[in-house]
mmCIF file with all atom_site columns, C-alpha atoms in Angstrom:
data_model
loop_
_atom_site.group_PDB
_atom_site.id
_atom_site.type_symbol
_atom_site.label_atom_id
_atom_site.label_alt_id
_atom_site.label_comp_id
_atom_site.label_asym_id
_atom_site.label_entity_id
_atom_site.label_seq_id
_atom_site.pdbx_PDB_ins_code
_atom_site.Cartn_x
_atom_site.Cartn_y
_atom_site.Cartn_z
_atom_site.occupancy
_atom_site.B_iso_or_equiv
_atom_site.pdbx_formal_charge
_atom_site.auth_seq_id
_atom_site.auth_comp_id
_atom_site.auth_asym_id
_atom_site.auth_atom_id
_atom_site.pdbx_PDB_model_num
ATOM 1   C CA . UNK A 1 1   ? 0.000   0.000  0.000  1.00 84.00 ? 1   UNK A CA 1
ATOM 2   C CA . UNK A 1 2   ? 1.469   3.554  -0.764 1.00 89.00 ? 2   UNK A CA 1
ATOM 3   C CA . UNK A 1 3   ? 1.858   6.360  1.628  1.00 94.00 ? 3   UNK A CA 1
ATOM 4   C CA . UNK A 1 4   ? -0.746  8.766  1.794  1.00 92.00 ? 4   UNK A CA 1
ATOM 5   C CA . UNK A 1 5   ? 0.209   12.140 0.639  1.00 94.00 ? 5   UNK A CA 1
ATOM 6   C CA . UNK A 1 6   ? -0.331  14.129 4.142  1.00 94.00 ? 6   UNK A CA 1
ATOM 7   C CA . UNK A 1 7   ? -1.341  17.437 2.326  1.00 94.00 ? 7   UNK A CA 1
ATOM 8   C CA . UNK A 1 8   ? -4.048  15.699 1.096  1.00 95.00 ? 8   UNK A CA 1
ATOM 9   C CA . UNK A 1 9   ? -5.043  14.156 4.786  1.00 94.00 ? 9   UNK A CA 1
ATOM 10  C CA . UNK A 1 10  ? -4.953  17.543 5.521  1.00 94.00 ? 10  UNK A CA 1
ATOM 11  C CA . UNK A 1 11  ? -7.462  18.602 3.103  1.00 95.00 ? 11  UNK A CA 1
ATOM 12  C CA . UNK A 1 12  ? -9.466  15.843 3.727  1.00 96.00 ? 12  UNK A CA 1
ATOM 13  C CA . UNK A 1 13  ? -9.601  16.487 7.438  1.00 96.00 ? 13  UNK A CA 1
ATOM 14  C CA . UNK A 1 14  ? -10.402 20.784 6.799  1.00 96.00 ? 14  UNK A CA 1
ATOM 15  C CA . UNK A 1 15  ? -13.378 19.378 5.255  1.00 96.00 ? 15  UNK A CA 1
ATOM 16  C CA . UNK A 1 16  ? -14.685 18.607 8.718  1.00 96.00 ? 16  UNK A CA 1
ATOM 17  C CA . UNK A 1 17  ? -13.599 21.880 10.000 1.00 97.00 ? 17  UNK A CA 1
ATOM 18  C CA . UNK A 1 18  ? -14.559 25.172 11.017 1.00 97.00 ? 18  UNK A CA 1
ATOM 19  C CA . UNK A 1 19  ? -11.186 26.924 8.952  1.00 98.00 ? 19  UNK A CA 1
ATOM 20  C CA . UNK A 1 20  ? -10.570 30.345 10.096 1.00 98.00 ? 20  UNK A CA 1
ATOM 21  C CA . UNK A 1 21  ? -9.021  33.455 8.868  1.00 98.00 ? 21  UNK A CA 1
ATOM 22  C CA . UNK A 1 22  ? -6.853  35.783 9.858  1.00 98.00 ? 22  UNK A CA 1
ATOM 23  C CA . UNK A 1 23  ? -9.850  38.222 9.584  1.00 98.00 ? 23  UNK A CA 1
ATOM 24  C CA . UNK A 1 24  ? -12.146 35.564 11.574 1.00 98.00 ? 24  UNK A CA 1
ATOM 25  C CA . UNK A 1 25  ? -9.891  35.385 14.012 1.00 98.00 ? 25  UNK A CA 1
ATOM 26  C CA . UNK A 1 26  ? -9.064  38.986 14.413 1.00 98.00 ? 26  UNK A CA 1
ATOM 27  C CA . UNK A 1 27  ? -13.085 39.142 15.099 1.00 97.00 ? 27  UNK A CA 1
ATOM 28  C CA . UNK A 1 28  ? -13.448 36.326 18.195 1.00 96.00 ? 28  UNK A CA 1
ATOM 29  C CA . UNK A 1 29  ? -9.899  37.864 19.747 1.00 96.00 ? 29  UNK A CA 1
ATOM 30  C CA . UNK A 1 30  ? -11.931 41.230 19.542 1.00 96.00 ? 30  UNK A CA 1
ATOM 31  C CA . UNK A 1 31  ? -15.785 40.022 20.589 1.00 96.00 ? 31  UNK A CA 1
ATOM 32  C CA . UNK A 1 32  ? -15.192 36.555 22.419 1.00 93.00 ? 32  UNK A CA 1
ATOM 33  C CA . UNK A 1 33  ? -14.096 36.355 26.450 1.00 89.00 ? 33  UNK A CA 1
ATOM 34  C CA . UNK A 1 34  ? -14.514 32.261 26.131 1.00 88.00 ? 34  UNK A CA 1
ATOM 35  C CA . UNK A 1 35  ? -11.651 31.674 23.472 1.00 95.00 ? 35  UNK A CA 1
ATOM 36  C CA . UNK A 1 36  ? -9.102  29.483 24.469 1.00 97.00 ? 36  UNK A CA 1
ATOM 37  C CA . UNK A 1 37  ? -6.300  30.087 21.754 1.00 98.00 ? 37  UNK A CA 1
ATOM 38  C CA . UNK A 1 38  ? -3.517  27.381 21.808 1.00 98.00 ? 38  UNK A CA 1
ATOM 39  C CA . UNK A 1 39  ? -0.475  27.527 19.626 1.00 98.00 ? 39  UNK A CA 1
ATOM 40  C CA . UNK A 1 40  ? 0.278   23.760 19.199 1.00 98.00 ? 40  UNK A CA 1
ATOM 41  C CA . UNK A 1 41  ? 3.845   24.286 17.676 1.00 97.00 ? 41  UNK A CA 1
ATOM 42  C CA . UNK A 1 42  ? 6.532   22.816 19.442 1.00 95.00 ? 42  UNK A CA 1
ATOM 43  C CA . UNK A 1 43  ? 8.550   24.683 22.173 1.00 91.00 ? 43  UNK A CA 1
ATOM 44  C CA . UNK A 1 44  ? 11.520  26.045 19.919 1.00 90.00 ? 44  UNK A CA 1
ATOM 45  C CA . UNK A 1 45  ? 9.001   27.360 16.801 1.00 94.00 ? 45  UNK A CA 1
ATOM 46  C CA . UNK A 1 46  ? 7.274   28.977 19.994 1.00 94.00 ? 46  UNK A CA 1
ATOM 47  C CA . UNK A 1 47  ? 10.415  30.587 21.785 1.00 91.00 ? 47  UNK A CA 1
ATOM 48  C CA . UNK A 1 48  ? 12.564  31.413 18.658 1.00 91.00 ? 48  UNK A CA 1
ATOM 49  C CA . UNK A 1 49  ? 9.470   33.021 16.488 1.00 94.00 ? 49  UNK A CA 1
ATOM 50  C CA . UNK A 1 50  ? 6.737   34.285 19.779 1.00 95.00 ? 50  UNK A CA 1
ATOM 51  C CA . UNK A 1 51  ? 3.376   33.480 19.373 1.00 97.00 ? 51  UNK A CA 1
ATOM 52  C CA . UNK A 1 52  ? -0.132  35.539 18.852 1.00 98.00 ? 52  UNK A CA 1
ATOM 53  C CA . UNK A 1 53  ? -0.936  37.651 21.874 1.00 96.00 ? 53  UNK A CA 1
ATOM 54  C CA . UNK A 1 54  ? -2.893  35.547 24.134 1.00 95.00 ? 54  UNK A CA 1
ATOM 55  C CA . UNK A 1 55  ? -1.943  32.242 22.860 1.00 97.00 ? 55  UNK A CA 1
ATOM 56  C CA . UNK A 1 56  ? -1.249  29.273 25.182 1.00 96.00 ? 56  UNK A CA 1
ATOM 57  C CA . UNK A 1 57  ? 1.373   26.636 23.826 1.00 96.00 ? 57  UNK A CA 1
ATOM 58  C CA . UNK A 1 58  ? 0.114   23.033 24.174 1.00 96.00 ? 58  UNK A CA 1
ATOM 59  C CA . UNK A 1 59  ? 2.539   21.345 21.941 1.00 96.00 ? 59  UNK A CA 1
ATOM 60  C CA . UNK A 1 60  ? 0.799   19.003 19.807 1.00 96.00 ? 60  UNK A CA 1
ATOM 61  C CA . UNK A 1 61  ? 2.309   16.283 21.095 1.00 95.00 ? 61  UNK A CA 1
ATOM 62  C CA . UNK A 1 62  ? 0.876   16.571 24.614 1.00 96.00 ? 62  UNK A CA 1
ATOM 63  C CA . UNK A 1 63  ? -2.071  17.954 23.025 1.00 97.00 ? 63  UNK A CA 1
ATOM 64  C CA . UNK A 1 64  ? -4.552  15.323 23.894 1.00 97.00 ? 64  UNK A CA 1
ATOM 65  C CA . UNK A 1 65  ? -3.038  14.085 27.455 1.00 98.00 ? 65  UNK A CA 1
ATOM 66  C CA . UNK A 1 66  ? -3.655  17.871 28.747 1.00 97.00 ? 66  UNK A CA 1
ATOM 67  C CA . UNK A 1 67  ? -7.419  18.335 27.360 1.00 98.00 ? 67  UNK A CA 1
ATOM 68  C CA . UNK A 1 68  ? -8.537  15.390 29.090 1.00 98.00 ? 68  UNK A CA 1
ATOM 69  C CA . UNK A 1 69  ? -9.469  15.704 32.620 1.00 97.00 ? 69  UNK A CA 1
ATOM 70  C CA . UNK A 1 70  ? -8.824  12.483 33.619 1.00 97.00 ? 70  UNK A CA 1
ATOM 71  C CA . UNK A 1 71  ? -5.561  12.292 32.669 1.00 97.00 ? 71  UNK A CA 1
ATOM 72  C CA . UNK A 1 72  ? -2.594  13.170 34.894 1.00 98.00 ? 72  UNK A CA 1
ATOM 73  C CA . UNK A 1 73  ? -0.931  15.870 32.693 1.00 97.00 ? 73  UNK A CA 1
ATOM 74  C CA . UNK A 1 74  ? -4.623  17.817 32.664 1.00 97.00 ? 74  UNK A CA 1
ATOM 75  C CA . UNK A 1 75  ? -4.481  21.592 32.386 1.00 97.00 ? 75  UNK A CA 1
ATOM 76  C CA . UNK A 1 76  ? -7.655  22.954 33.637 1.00 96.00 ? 76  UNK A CA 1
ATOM 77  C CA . UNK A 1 77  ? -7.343  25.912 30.869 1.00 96.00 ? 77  UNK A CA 1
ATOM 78  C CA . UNK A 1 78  ? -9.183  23.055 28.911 1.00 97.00 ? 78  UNK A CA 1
ATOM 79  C CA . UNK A 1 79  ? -12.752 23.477 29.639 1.00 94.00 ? 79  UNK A CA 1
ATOM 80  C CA . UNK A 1 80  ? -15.822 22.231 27.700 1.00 89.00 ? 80  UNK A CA 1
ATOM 81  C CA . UNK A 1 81  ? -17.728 25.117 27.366 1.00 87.00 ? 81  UNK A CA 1
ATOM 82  C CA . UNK A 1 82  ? -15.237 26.853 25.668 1.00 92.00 ? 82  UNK A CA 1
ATOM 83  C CA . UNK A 1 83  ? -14.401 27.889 22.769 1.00 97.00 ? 83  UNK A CA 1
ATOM 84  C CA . UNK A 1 84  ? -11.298 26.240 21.419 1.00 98.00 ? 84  UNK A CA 1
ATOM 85  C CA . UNK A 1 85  ? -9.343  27.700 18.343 1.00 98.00 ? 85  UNK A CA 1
ATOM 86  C CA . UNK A 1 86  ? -5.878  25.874 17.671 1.00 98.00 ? 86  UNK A CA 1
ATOM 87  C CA . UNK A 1 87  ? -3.002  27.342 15.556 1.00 98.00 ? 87  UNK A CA 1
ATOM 88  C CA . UNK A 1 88  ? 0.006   25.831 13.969 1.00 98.00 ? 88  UNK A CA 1
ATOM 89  C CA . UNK A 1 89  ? 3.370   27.001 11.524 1.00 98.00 ? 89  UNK A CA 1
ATOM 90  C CA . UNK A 1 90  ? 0.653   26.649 8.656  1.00 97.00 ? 90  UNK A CA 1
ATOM 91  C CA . UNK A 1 91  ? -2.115  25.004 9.224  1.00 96.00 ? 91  UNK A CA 1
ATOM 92  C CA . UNK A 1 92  ? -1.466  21.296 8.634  1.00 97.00 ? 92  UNK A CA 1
ATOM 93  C CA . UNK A 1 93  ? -0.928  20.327 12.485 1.00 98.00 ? 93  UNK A CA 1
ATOM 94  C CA . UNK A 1 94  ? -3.645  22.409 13.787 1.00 98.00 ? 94  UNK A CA 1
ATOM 95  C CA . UNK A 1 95  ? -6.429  20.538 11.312 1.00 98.00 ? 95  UNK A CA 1
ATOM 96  C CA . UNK A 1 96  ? -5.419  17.339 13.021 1.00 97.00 ? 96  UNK A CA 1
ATOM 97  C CA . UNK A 1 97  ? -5.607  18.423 15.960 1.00 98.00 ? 97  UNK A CA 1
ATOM 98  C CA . UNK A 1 98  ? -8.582  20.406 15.921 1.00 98.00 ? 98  UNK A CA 1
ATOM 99  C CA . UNK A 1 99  ? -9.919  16.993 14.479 1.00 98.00 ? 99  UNK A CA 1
ATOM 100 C CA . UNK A 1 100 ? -8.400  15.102 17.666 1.00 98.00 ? 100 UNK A CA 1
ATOM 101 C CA . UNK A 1 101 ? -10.094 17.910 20.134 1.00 98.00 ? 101 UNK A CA 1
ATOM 102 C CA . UNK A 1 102 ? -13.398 16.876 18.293 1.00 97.00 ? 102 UNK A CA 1
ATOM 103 C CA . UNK A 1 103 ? -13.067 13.682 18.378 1.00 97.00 ? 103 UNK A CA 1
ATOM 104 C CA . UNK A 1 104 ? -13.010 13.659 22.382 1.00 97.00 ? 104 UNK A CA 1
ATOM 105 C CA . UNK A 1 105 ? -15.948 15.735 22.953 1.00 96.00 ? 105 UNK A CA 1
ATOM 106 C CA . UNK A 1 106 ? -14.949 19.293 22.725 1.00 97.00 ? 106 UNK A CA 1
ATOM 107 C CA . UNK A 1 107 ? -17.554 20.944 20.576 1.00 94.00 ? 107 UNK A CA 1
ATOM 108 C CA . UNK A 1 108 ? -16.404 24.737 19.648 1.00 97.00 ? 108 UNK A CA 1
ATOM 109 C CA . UNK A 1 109 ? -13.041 23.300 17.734 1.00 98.00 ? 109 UNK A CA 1
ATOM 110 C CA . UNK A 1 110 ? -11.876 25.510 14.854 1.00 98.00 ? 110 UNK A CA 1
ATOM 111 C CA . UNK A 1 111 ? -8.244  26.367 13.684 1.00 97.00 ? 111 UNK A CA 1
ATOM 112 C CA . UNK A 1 112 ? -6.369  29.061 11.939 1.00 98.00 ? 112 UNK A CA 1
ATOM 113 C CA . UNK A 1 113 ? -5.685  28.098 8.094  1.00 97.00 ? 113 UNK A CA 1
ATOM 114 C CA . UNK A 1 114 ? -3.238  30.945 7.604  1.00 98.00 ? 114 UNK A CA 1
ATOM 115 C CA . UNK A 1 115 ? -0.980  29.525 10.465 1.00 98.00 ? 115 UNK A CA 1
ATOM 116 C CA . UNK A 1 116 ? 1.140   31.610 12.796 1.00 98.00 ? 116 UNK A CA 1
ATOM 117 C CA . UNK A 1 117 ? 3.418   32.258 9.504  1.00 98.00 ? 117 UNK A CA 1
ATOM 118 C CA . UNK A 1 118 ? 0.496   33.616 8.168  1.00 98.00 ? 118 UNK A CA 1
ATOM 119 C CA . UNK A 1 119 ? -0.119  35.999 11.061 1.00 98.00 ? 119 UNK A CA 1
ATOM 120 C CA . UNK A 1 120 ? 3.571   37.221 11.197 1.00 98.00 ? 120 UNK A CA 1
ATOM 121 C CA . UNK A 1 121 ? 3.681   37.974 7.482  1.00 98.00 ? 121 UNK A CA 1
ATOM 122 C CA . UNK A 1 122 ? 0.502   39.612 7.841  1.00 98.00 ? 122 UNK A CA 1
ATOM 123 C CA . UNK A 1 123 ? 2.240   42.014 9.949  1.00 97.00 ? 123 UNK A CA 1
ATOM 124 C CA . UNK A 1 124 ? -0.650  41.421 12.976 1.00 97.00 ? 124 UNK A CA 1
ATOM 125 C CA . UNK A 1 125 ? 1.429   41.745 16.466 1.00 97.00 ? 125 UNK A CA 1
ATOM 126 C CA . UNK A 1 126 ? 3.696   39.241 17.407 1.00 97.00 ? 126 UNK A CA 1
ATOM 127 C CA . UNK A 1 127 ? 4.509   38.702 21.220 1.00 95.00 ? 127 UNK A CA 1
ATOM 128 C CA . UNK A 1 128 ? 8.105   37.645 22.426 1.00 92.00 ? 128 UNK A CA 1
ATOM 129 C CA . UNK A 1 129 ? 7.494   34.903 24.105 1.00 91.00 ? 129 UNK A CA 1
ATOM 130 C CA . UNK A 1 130 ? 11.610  34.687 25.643 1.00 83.00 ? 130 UNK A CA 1
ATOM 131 C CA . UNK A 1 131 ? 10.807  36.407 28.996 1.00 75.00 ? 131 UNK A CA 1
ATOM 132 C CA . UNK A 1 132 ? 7.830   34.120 30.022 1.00 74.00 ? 132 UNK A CA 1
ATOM 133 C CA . UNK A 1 133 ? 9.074   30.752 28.387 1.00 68.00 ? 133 UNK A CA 1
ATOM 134 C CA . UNK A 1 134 ? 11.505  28.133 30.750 1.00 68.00 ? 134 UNK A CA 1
ATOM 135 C CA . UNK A 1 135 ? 13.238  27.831 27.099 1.00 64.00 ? 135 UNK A CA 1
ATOM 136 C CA . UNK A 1 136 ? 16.247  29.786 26.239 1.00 62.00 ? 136 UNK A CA 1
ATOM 137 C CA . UNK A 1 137 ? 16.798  30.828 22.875 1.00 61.00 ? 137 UNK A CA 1
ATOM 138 C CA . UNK A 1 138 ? 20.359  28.720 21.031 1.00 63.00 ? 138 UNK A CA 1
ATOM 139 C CA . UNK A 1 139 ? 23.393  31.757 20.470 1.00 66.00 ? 139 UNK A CA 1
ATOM 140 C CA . UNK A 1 140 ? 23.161  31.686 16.550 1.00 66.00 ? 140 UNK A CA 1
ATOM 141 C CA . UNK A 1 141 ? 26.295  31.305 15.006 1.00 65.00 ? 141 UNK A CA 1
#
Protein backbone atom coordinates (compact mmCIF):
# COMPACT_ATOMS: atom_id res chain seq x y z
CA UNK A 1 0.00 0.00 0.00
CA UNK A 2 1.47 3.55 -0.76
CA UNK A 3 1.86 6.36 1.63
CA UNK A 4 -0.75 8.77 1.79
CA UNK A 5 0.21 12.14 0.64
CA UNK A 6 -0.33 14.13 4.14
CA UNK A 7 -1.34 17.44 2.33
CA UNK A 8 -4.05 15.70 1.10
CA UNK A 9 -5.04 14.16 4.79
CA UNK A 10 -4.95 17.54 5.52
CA UNK A 11 -7.46 18.60 3.10
CA UNK A 12 -9.47 15.84 3.73
CA UNK A 13 -9.60 16.49 7.44
CA UNK A 14 -10.40 20.78 6.80
CA UNK A 15 -13.38 19.38 5.26
CA UNK A 16 -14.69 18.61 8.72
CA UNK A 17 -13.60 21.88 10.00
CA UNK A 18 -14.56 25.17 11.02
CA UNK A 19 -11.19 26.92 8.95
CA UNK A 20 -10.57 30.35 10.10
CA UNK A 21 -9.02 33.46 8.87
CA UNK A 22 -6.85 35.78 9.86
CA UNK A 23 -9.85 38.22 9.58
CA UNK A 24 -12.15 35.56 11.57
CA UNK A 25 -9.89 35.38 14.01
CA UNK A 26 -9.06 38.99 14.41
CA UNK A 27 -13.09 39.14 15.10
CA UNK A 28 -13.45 36.33 18.20
CA UNK A 29 -9.90 37.86 19.75
CA UNK A 30 -11.93 41.23 19.54
CA UNK A 31 -15.78 40.02 20.59
CA UNK A 32 -15.19 36.56 22.42
CA UNK A 33 -14.10 36.35 26.45
CA UNK A 34 -14.51 32.26 26.13
CA UNK A 35 -11.65 31.67 23.47
CA UNK A 36 -9.10 29.48 24.47
CA UNK A 37 -6.30 30.09 21.75
CA UNK A 38 -3.52 27.38 21.81
CA UNK A 39 -0.47 27.53 19.63
CA UNK A 40 0.28 23.76 19.20
CA UNK A 41 3.84 24.29 17.68
CA UNK A 42 6.53 22.82 19.44
CA UNK A 43 8.55 24.68 22.17
CA UNK A 44 11.52 26.04 19.92
CA UNK A 45 9.00 27.36 16.80
CA UNK A 46 7.27 28.98 19.99
CA UNK A 47 10.41 30.59 21.79
CA UNK A 48 12.56 31.41 18.66
CA UNK A 49 9.47 33.02 16.49
CA UNK A 50 6.74 34.28 19.78
CA UNK A 51 3.38 33.48 19.37
CA UNK A 52 -0.13 35.54 18.85
CA UNK A 53 -0.94 37.65 21.87
CA UNK A 54 -2.89 35.55 24.13
CA UNK A 55 -1.94 32.24 22.86
CA UNK A 56 -1.25 29.27 25.18
CA UNK A 57 1.37 26.64 23.83
CA UNK A 58 0.11 23.03 24.17
CA UNK A 59 2.54 21.35 21.94
CA UNK A 60 0.80 19.00 19.81
CA UNK A 61 2.31 16.28 21.09
CA UNK A 62 0.88 16.57 24.61
CA UNK A 63 -2.07 17.95 23.02
CA UNK A 64 -4.55 15.32 23.89
CA UNK A 65 -3.04 14.08 27.45
CA UNK A 66 -3.66 17.87 28.75
CA UNK A 67 -7.42 18.34 27.36
CA UNK A 68 -8.54 15.39 29.09
CA UNK A 69 -9.47 15.70 32.62
CA UNK A 70 -8.82 12.48 33.62
CA UNK A 71 -5.56 12.29 32.67
CA UNK A 72 -2.59 13.17 34.89
CA UNK A 73 -0.93 15.87 32.69
CA UNK A 74 -4.62 17.82 32.66
CA UNK A 75 -4.48 21.59 32.39
CA UNK A 76 -7.66 22.95 33.64
CA UNK A 77 -7.34 25.91 30.87
CA UNK A 78 -9.18 23.06 28.91
CA UNK A 79 -12.75 23.48 29.64
CA UNK A 80 -15.82 22.23 27.70
CA UNK A 81 -17.73 25.12 27.37
CA UNK A 82 -15.24 26.85 25.67
CA UNK A 83 -14.40 27.89 22.77
CA UNK A 84 -11.30 26.24 21.42
CA UNK A 85 -9.34 27.70 18.34
CA UNK A 86 -5.88 25.87 17.67
CA UNK A 87 -3.00 27.34 15.56
CA UNK A 88 0.01 25.83 13.97
CA UNK A 89 3.37 27.00 11.52
CA UNK A 90 0.65 26.65 8.66
CA UNK A 91 -2.11 25.00 9.22
CA UNK A 92 -1.47 21.30 8.63
CA UNK A 93 -0.93 20.33 12.49
CA UNK A 94 -3.65 22.41 13.79
CA UNK A 95 -6.43 20.54 11.31
CA UNK A 96 -5.42 17.34 13.02
CA UNK A 97 -5.61 18.42 15.96
CA UNK A 98 -8.58 20.41 15.92
CA UNK A 99 -9.92 16.99 14.48
CA UNK A 100 -8.40 15.10 17.67
CA UNK A 101 -10.09 17.91 20.13
CA UNK A 102 -13.40 16.88 18.29
CA UNK A 103 -13.07 13.68 18.38
CA UNK A 104 -13.01 13.66 22.38
CA UNK A 105 -15.95 15.73 22.95
CA UNK A 106 -14.95 19.29 22.73
CA UNK A 107 -17.55 20.94 20.58
CA UNK A 108 -16.40 24.74 19.65
CA UNK A 109 -13.04 23.30 17.73
CA UNK A 110 -11.88 25.51 14.85
CA UNK A 111 -8.24 26.37 13.68
CA UNK A 112 -6.37 29.06 11.94
CA UNK A 113 -5.69 28.10 8.09
CA UNK A 114 -3.24 30.95 7.60
CA UNK A 115 -0.98 29.53 10.47
CA UNK A 116 1.14 31.61 12.80
CA UNK A 117 3.42 32.26 9.50
CA UNK A 118 0.50 33.62 8.17
CA UNK A 119 -0.12 36.00 11.06
CA UNK A 120 3.57 37.22 11.20
CA UNK A 121 3.68 37.97 7.48
CA UNK A 122 0.50 39.61 7.84
CA UNK A 123 2.24 42.01 9.95
CA UNK A 124 -0.65 41.42 12.98
CA UNK A 125 1.43 41.74 16.47
CA UNK A 126 3.70 39.24 17.41
CA UNK A 127 4.51 38.70 21.22
CA UNK A 128 8.10 37.64 22.43
CA UNK A 129 7.49 34.90 24.11
CA UNK A 130 11.61 34.69 25.64
CA UNK A 131 10.81 36.41 29.00
CA UNK A 132 7.83 34.12 30.02
CA UNK A 133 9.07 30.75 28.39
CA UNK A 134 11.51 28.13 30.75
CA UNK A 135 13.24 27.83 27.10
CA UNK A 136 16.25 29.79 26.24
CA UNK A 137 16.80 30.83 22.87
CA UNK A 138 20.36 28.72 21.03
CA UNK A 139 23.39 31.76 20.47
CA UNK A 140 23.16 31.69 16.55
CA UNK A 141 26.29 31.30 15.01
Amino acid sequence: MPIKNVFEMVEEVKKDLENLSLEDLDQELSERDDLLLLDIREIQEYVDLGTIPSAINAPRGMLEFWADPASPYYRDYFQEDKRVVLFCAGGGRSAFAAKALKEMGYSDVAHVEAGFNGWAESGREVEDTTAKARWMRKPRD
